[in-house]
XYZ file of C-alpha atoms in Angstrom:
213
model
C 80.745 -49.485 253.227
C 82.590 -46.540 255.223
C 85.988 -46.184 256.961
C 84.343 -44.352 259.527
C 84.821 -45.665 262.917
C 81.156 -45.975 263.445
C 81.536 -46.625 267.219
C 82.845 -43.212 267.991
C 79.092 -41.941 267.406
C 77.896 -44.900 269.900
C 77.030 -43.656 273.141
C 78.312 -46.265 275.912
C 75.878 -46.751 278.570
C 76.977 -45.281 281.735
C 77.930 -47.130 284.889
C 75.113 -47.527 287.691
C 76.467 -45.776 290.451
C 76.714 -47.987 293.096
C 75.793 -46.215 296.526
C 77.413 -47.011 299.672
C 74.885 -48.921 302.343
C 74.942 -47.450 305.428
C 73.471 -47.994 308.842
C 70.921 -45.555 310.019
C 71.657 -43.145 313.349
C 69.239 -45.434 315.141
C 70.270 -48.582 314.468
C 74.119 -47.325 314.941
C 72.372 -47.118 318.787
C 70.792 -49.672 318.771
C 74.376 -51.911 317.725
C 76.611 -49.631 320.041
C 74.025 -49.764 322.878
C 73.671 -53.453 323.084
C 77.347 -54.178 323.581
C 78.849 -56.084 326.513
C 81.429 -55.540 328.708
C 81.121 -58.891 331.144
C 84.161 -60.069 329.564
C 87.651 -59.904 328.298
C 86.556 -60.662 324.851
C 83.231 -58.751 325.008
C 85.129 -55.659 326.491
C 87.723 -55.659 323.332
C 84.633 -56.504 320.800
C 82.917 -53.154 322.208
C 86.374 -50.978 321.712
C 86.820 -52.214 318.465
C 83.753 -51.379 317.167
C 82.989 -48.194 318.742
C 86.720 -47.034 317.153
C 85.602 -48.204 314.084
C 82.814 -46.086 313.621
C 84.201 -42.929 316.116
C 87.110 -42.605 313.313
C 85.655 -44.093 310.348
C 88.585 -46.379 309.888
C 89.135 -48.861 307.039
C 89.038 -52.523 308.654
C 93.143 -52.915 307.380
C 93.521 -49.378 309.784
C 91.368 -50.942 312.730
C 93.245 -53.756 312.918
C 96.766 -52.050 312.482
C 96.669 -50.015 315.024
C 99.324 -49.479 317.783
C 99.170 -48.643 321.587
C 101.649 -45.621 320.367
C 98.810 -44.268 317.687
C 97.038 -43.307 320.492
C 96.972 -40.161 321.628
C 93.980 -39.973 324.458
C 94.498 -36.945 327.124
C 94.136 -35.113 323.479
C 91.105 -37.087 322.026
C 93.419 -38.203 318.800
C 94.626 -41.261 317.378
C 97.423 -41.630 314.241
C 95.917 -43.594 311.628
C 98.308 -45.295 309.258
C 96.384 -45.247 305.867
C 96.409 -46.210 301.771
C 100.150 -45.839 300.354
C 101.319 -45.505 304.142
C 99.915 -42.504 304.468
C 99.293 -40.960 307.736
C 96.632 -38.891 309.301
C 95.441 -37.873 312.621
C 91.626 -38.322 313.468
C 89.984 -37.076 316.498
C 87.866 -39.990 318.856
C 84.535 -39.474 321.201
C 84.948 -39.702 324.671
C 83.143 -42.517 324.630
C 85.068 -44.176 322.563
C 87.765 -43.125 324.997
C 86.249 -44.310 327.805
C 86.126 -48.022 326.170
C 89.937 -47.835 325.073
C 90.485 -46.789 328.319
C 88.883 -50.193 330.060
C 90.306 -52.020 327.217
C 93.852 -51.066 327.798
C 93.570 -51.500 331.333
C 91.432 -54.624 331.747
C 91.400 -56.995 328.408
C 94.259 -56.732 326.393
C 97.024 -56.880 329.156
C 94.946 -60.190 329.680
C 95.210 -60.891 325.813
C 98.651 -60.308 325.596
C 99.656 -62.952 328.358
C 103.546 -62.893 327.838
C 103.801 -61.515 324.529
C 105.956 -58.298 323.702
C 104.533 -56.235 321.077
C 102.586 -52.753 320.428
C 99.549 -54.050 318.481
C 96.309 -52.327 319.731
C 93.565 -55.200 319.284
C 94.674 -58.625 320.327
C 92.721 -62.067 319.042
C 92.536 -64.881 321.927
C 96.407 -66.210 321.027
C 97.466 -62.437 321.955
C 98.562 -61.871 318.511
C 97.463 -58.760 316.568
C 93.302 -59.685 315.429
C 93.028 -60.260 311.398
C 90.244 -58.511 309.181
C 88.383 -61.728 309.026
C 88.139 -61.777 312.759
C 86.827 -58.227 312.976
C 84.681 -59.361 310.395
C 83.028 -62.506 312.458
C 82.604 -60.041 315.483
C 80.800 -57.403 313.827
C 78.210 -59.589 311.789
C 77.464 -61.662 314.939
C 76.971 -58.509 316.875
C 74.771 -57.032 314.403
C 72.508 -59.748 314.472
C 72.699 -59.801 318.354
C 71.836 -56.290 318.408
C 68.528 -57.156 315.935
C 69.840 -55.449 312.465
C 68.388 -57.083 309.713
C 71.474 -55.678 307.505
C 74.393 -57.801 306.863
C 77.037 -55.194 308.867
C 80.452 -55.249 307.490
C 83.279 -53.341 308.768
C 83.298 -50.572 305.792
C 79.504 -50.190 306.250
C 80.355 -48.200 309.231
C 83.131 -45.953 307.637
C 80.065 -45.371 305.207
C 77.846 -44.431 308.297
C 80.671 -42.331 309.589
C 81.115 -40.199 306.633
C 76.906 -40.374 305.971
C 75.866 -38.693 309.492
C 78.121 -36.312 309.443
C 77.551 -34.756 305.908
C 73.996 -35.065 307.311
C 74.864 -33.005 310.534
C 76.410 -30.470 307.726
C 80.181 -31.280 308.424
C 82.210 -30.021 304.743
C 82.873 -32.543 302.517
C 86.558 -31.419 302.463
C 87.041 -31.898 306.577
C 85.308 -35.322 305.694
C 87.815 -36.779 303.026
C 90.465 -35.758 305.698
C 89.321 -37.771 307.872
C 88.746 -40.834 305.718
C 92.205 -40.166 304.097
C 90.102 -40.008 300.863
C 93.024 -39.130 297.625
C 90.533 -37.104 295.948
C 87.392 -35.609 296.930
C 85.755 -37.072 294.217
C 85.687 -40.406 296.401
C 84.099 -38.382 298.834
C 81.491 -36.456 297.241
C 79.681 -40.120 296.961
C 77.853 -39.622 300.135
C 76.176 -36.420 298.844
C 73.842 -38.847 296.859
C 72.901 -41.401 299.527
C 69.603 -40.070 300.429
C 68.822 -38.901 303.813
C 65.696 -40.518 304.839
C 64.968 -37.740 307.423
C 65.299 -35.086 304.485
C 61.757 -35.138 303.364
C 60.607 -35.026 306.894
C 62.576 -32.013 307.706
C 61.311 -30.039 304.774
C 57.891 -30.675 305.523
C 58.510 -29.283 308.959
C 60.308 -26.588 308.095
C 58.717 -24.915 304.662
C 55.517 -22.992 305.140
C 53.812 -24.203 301.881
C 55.096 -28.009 302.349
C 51.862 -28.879 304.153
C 50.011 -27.983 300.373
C 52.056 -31.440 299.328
C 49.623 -34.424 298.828
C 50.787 -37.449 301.469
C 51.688 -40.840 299.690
């Protein structure tokens, strides 16, 4: 028998890290690319989700957002974040391009009589819940032919995935996901690139000496 608190010398297994799944470059075409703008609906469905993944915005953010957040003659949009934080993210031009048709012909259509500054309307011209972004996404995914289930933070993971890949610091990149600490961040050093390997054997002069698989 011993006082000794045996469990001390116990080493507790450590945590799986879960990694973030993201969409690849291509198949972020292939989703963006196959988007509609024949209609009212289909116009605002195509702004939404091209926002989504020009800012890397949390759905709650998306969906939040005001007509006075944006900020387009200077490419920038306010993003009200975690703990009411705010932040300022820069947007695409072509992302522009589809606010711009959006503002001018969907959501005035949306909004019918309503009075209010909420960006992205739902059908009743009330500002669109999470679920509904939700619905929109997945069915567009599938319309688009990704076999993944997309979800709205699967493209903040894409976001913050391509460009570490294009070699964008990690510090720039918590900024602009209003990451806390960079810890959260530094996740997406480990999601592998799948163009890595290729790349290397491209690029080193011995890499050709590798057996293939």
């Amino acid at each position: 028998y011993t006082t000794r608190n045996v469990s001390k010398a116990i080493n507790n297994p450590k945590k799986e890290m879960k990694l973030p799944v993201v969409l690849s470059i291509q198949e972020i075409k292939l989703l963006l690319n196959s988007l509609k703008t024949d209609s009212v609906a289909e116009i605002r469905n195509k702004a939404m989700i091209e926002v989504a993944y020009a800012c890397g915005l949390r759905v709650s953010e998306l969906v939040n957002l005001k007509t006075t957040d944006l900020h387009l003659k200077q490419g920038l949009i306010n993003v009200l974040g975690k703990g009411n934080k705010e932040r300022v993210v820069p947007i695409n031009k072509q992302a522009i391009d589809t606010l711009k048709l959006y503002l001018s012909e969907a959501r005035p259509v949306l909004i019918r009589h309503l009075r209010h500054d909420y960006l992205f309307l739902n059908s009743h011209g009330k500002c669109i819940s999470r679920a509904g972004f939700y619905q929109i996404l997945r069915k567009k995914g599938i319309e688009a032919g990704i076999k993944k289930k997309i979800t709205p933070h699967m493209l903040r993971h894409s976001f913050a995935s391509h460009l570490l890949e294009r070699g964008l610091d990690l510090r720039l990149i918590q900024e602009l996901l209003g990451h806390e600490d960079i810890s959260t961040t530094e996740i997406y050093t480990h999601i592998t690139n799948p163009q890595l390997k290729d790349t290397y054997l491209k690029a080193h002069p011995r890499a050709r000496q590798f057996p293939k698989e």
